[in-house]
XYZ file of N, CA and C in Angstrom:
474
model
N 67.374 12.885 26.178
C 67.322 11.704 27.028
C 68.241 11.881 28.243
N 69.541 12.074 27.991
C 70.489 12.297 29.072
C 70.957 13.740 29.043
N 71.178 14.283 30.219
C 71.763 15.612 30.330
C 73.064 15.473 31.096
N 74.102 16.058 30.551
C 75.391 16.041 31.230
C 75.693 17.469 31.634
N 76.050 17.638 32.890
C 76.342 18.970 33.396
C 77.600 18.933 34.234
N 78.218 20.095 34.327
C 79.394 20.246 35.171
C 78.970 19.997 36.624
N 79.745 19.225 37.335
C 79.440 18.953 38.742
C 79.749 20.189 39.589
N 79.054 20.316 40.702
C 79.253 21.410 41.648
C 79.509 20.822 43.027
N 79.942 21.643 43.975
C 80.162 21.120 45.331
C 78.919 20.437 45.922
N 77.738 20.828 45.493
C 76.505 20.188 45.985
C 76.403 18.733 45.551
N 77.201 18.341 44.560
C 77.183 16.968 44.063
C 78.152 16.044 44.795
N 78.907 16.564 45.738
C 79.963 15.772 46.391
C 79.431 14.484 47.011
N 78.295 14.535 47.646
C 77.741 13.325 48.268
C 77.371 12.290 47.206
N 76.766 12.741 46.114
C 76.407 11.839 45.019
C 77.665 11.262 44.382
N 78.674 12.087 44.170
C 79.929 11.613 43.589
C 80.563 10.569 44.499
N 80.561 10.811 45.808
C 81.121 9.822 46.735
C 80.346 8.510 46.661
N 79.037 8.581 46.548
C 78.226 7.353 46.417
C 78.630 6.601 45.152
N 78.791 7.329 44.039
C 79.190 6.691 42.787
C 80.611 6.123 42.879
N 81.518 6.844 43.526
C 82.887 6.353 43.715
C 82.859 5.026 44.474
N 82.064 4.977 45.526
C 81.967 3.764 46.338
C 81.361 2.614 45.547
N 80.304 2.896 44.791
C 79.680 1.854 43.970
C 80.660 1.334 42.920
N 81.419 2.241 42.310
C 82.422 1.837 41.319
C 83.499 0.971 41.960
N 83.977 1.376 43.120
C 85.010 0.604 43.811
C 84.513 -0.797 44.158
N 83.275 -0.899 44.595
C 82.699 -2.214 44.911
C 82.623 -3.058 43.641
N 82.173 -2.464 42.536
C 82.112 -3.178 41.255
C 83.499 -3.671 40.848
N 84.525 -2.859 41.111
C 85.891 -3.213 40.744
C 86.584 -4.059 41.819
N 85.794 -4.558 42.770
C 86.296 -5.439 43.833
C 87.335 -4.754 44.716
N 87.148 -3.443 44.935
C 88.097 -2.661 45.731
C 87.376 -1.711 46.686
N 86.171 -2.063 47.092
C 85.408 -1.201 47.981
C 86.143 -0.858 49.263
N 86.942 -1.780 49.753
C 87.698 -1.567 50.990
C 88.799 -0.517 50.838
N 89.116 -0.120 49.609
C 90.184 0.847 49.374
C 89.710 2.298 49.360
N 88.411 2.521 49.401
C 87.888 3.893 49.331
C 88.167 4.626 50.636
N 88.930 5.690 50.542
C 89.228 6.551 51.680
C 88.515 7.891 51.565
N 87.928 8.163 50.416
C 87.280 9.447 50.150
C 86.121 9.695 51.108
N 85.916 10.967 51.420
C 84.783 11.422 52.219
C 84.110 12.548 51.445
N 82.951 12.961 51.874
C 82.291 14.093 51.231
C 83.210 15.310 51.291
N 83.839 15.523 52.423
C 84.743 16.662 52.578
C 85.947 16.570 51.633
N 86.568 15.402 51.540
C 87.742 15.285 50.669
C 87.359 15.367 49.189
N 86.202 14.848 48.824
C 85.725 14.993 47.445
C 85.483 16.470 47.138
N 84.853 17.162 48.067
C 84.571 18.587 47.867
C 85.856 19.390 47.686
N 86.810 19.185 48.576
C 88.039 19.975 48.484
C 88.898 19.586 47.289
N 88.964 18.297 46.969
C 89.846 17.873 45.877
C 89.270 18.183 44.492
N 87.963 18.149 44.348
C 87.360 18.432 43.043
C 86.973 19.892 42.858
N 86.632 20.572 43.948
C 86.088 21.925 43.811
C 86.889 22.980 44.570
N 87.958 22.567 45.227
C 88.776 23.494 45.999
C 89.636 24.387 45.122
N 90.229 25.345 45.744
C 91.036 26.355 45.064
C 92.169 25.761 44.230
N 92.788 24.704 44.705
C 93.933 24.120 44.004
C 93.588 22.882 43.179
N 92.323 22.644 42.928
C 91.915 21.459 42.176
C 92.416 21.505 40.742
N 92.912 20.382 40.268
C 93.312 20.250 38.868
C 92.392 19.265 38.148
N 91.387 18.797 38.851
C 90.461 17.811 38.305
C 89.119 18.444 38.000
N 88.367 17.754 37.160
C 87.046 18.220 36.746
C 86.075 17.061 36.895
N 84.801 17.388 37.064
C 83.791 16.343 37.201
C 82.517 16.765 36.492
N 81.801 15.761 36.010
C 80.502 15.984 35.377
C 79.533 14.933 35.890
N 78.277 15.290 35.882
C 77.196 14.405 36.311
C 76.315 14.120 35.101
N 75.949 12.864 34.932
C 75.010 12.454 33.893
C 73.661 12.241 34.574
N 72.644 12.920 34.057
C 71.301 12.801 34.628
C 70.316 12.285 33.583
N 69.338 11.543 34.064
C 68.201 11.120 33.250
C 66.957 11.541 34.006
N 66.171 12.370 33.384
C 64.966 12.909 34.015
C 65.279 13.589 35.343
N 66.415 14.288 35.388
C 66.805 15.035 36.572
C 67.419 14.211 37.684
N 67.592 12.913 37.468
C 68.155 12.019 38.490
C 69.568 11.627 38.071
N 70.571 11.822 38.953
C 71.939 11.426 38.612
C 72.050 9.920 38.388
N 72.622 9.554 37.226
C 72.805 8.139 36.894
C 74.263 7.805 36.614
N 75.131 8.814 36.733
C 76.539 8.544 36.502
C 77.384 9.785 36.673
N 78.690 9.563 36.633
C 79.629 10.679 36.762
C 80.918 10.347 36.037
N 81.682 11.390 35.792
C 83.025 11.236 35.246
C 83.933 12.230 35.947
N 85.180 11.831 36.169
C 86.210 12.704 36.724
C 87.401 12.622 35.770
N 87.949 13.782 35.411
C 89.073 13.826 34.489
C 90.002 14.981 34.822
N 91.169 14.948 34.197
C 92.138 16.033 34.316
C 92.899 16.115 33.005
N 93.642 17.181 32.855
C 94.424 17.354 31.639
C 95.851 16.896 31.890
N 96.350 16.081 30.994
C 97.715 15.579 31.027
C 98.505 16.327 29.952
N 99.717 15.893 29.713
C 100.530 16.544 28.700
C 101.352 15.505 27.951
N 101.372 15.606 26.643
C 102.197 14.742 25.812
C 103.384 15.540 25.295
N 104.586 15.144 25.697
C 105.779 15.834 25.195
C 105.966 15.559 23.706
N 105.626 14.361 23.258
C 105.808 14.024 21.853
C 104.888 14.847 20.956
N 103.673 15.102 21.429
C 102.727 15.914 20.649
C 102.868 17.401 20.964
N 103.478 17.706 22.102
C 103.532 19.083 22.610
C 102.121 19.656 22.708
N 101.228 18.816 23.253
C 99.825 19.205 23.429
C 99.284 18.548 24.694
N 98.267 19.155 25.245
C 97.571 18.548 26.367
C 96.793 17.332 25.889
N 96.459 16.503 26.863
C 95.570 15.376 26.641
C 94.523 15.398 27.730
N 93.430 14.725 27.505
C 92.398 14.588 28.537
C 92.499 13.169 29.062
N 92.709 13.025 30.381
C 92.785 11.712 31.001
C 91.541 11.489 31.850
N 90.779 10.485 31.498
C 89.572 10.105 32.226
C 89.970 9.212 33.394
N 89.833 9.729 34.604
C 90.186 8.957 35.795
C 89.113 7.926 36.110
N 87.872 8.342 36.093
C 86.765 7.426 36.376
C 85.523 7.821 35.606
N 84.826 6.807 35.135
C 83.509 6.945 34.522
C 82.652 5.867 35.157
N 81.503 6.255 35.658
C 80.617 5.289 36.300
C 79.184 5.582 35.903
N 78.476 4.534 35.533
C 77.046 4.604 35.229
C 76.364 3.566 36.122
N 75.248 3.948 36.730
C 74.544 3.023 37.618
C 74.128 1.763 36.851
N 74.094 0.626 37.547
C 73.779 -0.638 36.868
C 72.474 -0.603 36.068
N 71.451 0.068 36.579
C 70.168 0.090 35.873
C 70.192 0.916 34.592
N 71.242 1.722 34.391
C 71.353 2.543 33.187
C 72.419 2.049 32.214
N 73.140 1.010 32.579
C 74.154 0.471 31.676
C 73.470 -0.119 30.446
N 74.034 0.155 29.303
C 73.442 -0.307 28.052
C 72.406 0.651 27.489
N 72.145 1.744 28.198
C 71.125 2.709 27.768
C 71.685 3.820 26.896
N 73.008 3.879 26.777
C 73.645 4.957 26.034
C 74.220 6.038 26.927
N 74.027 5.925 28.239
C 74.527 6.940 29.164
C 76.056 7.024 29.124
N 76.732 5.887 29.137
C 78.189 5.881 29.112
C 78.734 6.457 27.813
N 78.132 6.076 26.709
C 78.546 6.600 25.402
C 78.324 8.111 25.335
N 77.212 8.566 25.895
C 76.928 9.999 25.925
C 77.984 10.732 26.740
N 78.360 10.165 27.877
C 79.390 10.774 28.722
C 80.737 10.784 28.003
N 81.095 9.697 27.343
C 82.355 9.644 26.608
C 82.376 10.673 25.474
N 81.263 10.835 24.790
C 81.197 11.837 23.719
C 81.349 13.249 24.293
N 80.725 13.503 25.428
C 80.850 14.797 26.109
C 82.327 15.091 26.393
N 83.043 14.103 26.903
C 84.460 14.279 27.217
C 85.296 14.422 25.951
N 84.965 13.672 24.911
C 85.683 13.803 23.643
C 85.498 15.216 23.083
N 84.304 15.764 23.220
C 84.054 17.128 22.756
C 84.887 18.136 23.535
N 85.019 17.942 24.841
C 85.875 18.819 25.645
C 87.316 18.715 25.154
N 87.779 17.484 24.925
C 89.154 17.278 24.459
C 89.385 18.008 23.136
N 88.456 17.911 22.222
C 88.602 18.574 20.921
C 88.561 20.093 21.095
N 87.604 20.587 21.893
C 87.487 22.035 22.123
C 88.747 22.619 22.756
N 89.408 21.844 23.619
C 90.613 22.308 24.314
C 91.892 22.036 23.522
N 91.757 21.475 22.328
C 92.923 21.215 21.493
C 93.770 20.044 21.952
N 93.177 19.127 22.684
C 93.924 17.968 23.182
C 94.291 17.030 22.034
N 95.455 16.436 22.143
C 95.894 15.474 21.146
C 95.483 14.052 21.470
N 95.030 13.833 22.703
C 94.666 12.484 23.153
C 93.511 12.545 24.148
N 92.773 11.458 24.187
C 91.749 11.208 25.204
C 92.024 9.782 25.655
N 92.488 9.632 26.884
C 92.932 8.330 27.369
C 92.284 7.958 28.697
N 92.303 6.656 28.987
C 91.817 6.131 30.255
C 92.352 4.723 30.424
N 92.138 4.156 31.583
C 92.527 2.772 31.863
C 91.279 1.968 32.164
N 91.354 0.677 31.913
C 90.249 -0.226 32.212
C 90.842 -1.522 32.764
N 90.165 -2.089 33.726
C 90.615 -3.373 34.272
C 90.514 -4.446 33.193
N 91.503 -5.315 33.123
C 91.546 -6.297 32.039
C 90.400 -7.305 32.058
N 89.700 -7.435 33.172
C 88.581 -8.365 33.250
C 87.226 -7.693 32.966
N 87.209 -6.379 32.792
C 85.950 -5.654 32.605
C 85.526 -5.700 31.137
N 85.103 -6.872 30.716
C 84.757 -7.122 29.315
C 83.633 -6.217 28.790
N 82.574 -5.931 29.564
C 81.541 -5.027 29.029
C 82.102 -3.637 28.698
N 82.971 -3.107 29.563
C 83.559 -1.799 29.300
C 84.503 -1.863 28.105
N 85.308 -2.905 28.020
C 86.244 -3.049 26.907
C 85.481 -3.083 25.580
N 84.397 -3.835 25.525
C 83.587 -3.909 24.301
C 82.996 -2.546 23.953
N 82.536 -1.821 24.968
C 81.966 -0.488 24.733
C 83.035 0.464 24.200
N 84.236 0.401 24.753
C 85.311 1.287 24.313
C 85.746 0.953 22.882
N 85.854 -0.327 22.579
C 86.241 -0.711 21.227
C 85.162 -0.331 20.216
N 83.903 -0.348 20.646
C 82.795 0.013 19.754
C 82.841 1.476 19.326
N 83.485 2.335 20.123
C 83.582 3.747 19.736
C 84.899 4.053 19.030
N 85.729 3.029 18.821
C 86.982 3.214 18.102
C 88.213 3.346 18.964
N 88.080 3.186 20.272
C 89.244 3.258 21.161
C 90.072 1.986 21.010
N 91.376 2.131 21.176
C 92.286 0.998 21.036
C 93.122 0.823 22.299
N 93.366 -0.431 22.704
C 94.224 -0.663 23.870
C 95.687 -0.385 23.527
N 96.438 0.032 24.511
C 97.881 0.258 24.358
C 98.599 -0.919 24.991
N 98.947 -1.887 24.195
C 99.526 -3.109 24.741
C 101.001 -2.976 25.105
N 101.681 -1.987 24.578
C 103.115 -1.889 24.829
C 103.483 -1.095 26.073
N 102.508 -0.564 26.779
C 102.777 0.255 27.963
C 102.337 -0.485 29.220
N 103.126 -0.382 30.282
C 102.769 -0.912 31.589
C 102.666 0.259 32.542
N 101.571 0.347 33.233
C 101.352 1.443 34.167
C 101.996 1.116 35.505
N 102.677 2.101 36.088
C 103.297 1.942 37.409
C 102.670 2.922 38.386
N 102.784 2.589 39.681
C 102.200 3.451 40.699
C 103.052 3.415 41.960
N 103.249 4.581 42.548
C 103.798 4.718 43.898
C 102.671 5.309 44.729
N 102.364 4.701 45.853
C 101.309 5.245 46.713
C 101.567 4.851 48.158
N 100.834 5.474 49.051
C 100.902 5.139 50.464
C 102.298 5.216 51.037
N 102.652 4.207 51.811
C 103.950 4.184 52.503
C 105.116 4.179 51.521
N 104.981 3.488 50.390
C 106.075 3.460 49.410
C 106.328 4.848 48.847
N 105.282 5.596 48.571
C 105.427 6.966 48.076
C 106.098 7.845 49.118
N 105.618 7.759 50.349
C 106.180 8.578 51.422
C 107.639 8.232 51.698
N 107.948 6.954 51.678
C 109.324 6.505 51.926
C 110.263 6.987 50.821
N 109.837 6.843 49.581
C 110.679 7.269 48.474
C 110.874 8.791 48.496
N 109.821 9.535 48.762
C 109.901 10.989 48.805
C 110.851 11.462 49.920
N 110.861 10.738 51.008
C 111.717 11.104 52.157
C 113.181 10.776 51.902
N 113.450 9.927 50.910
C 114.839 9.605 50.597
C 115.317 8.425 51.351
């Protein structure tokens, strides 16, 4: 039914379209700075630390995932961190997202990862229900922090 394949530089335009659609869904479309060129260099360039996959149905892209490997000092093992997973609205509920999550879980197991983690917006109830249905649990005791933009540059400069 679904085929998941490793993304290639030829997929950069499709990935950017999915990134934009995801950002709009998450009410943050105005925050997308990515371009086809920046997607190509950041995902497929020489120094890339990220990976991407495309989910297809009948040869047509219906979703994507971007991930990277993290590290747990407590486990002394790598983890797989899912940065983004997106399935087109017409394919939601079809099993495409679950198929993509299983694909990533298999990579995590094959690579000896001790964890497979991601974040979800607290209002995204359909995604939360889907994640809980596969046995994922929320981490209520952790608060995520971020430095970006001018604050990151200012702090780095001292």
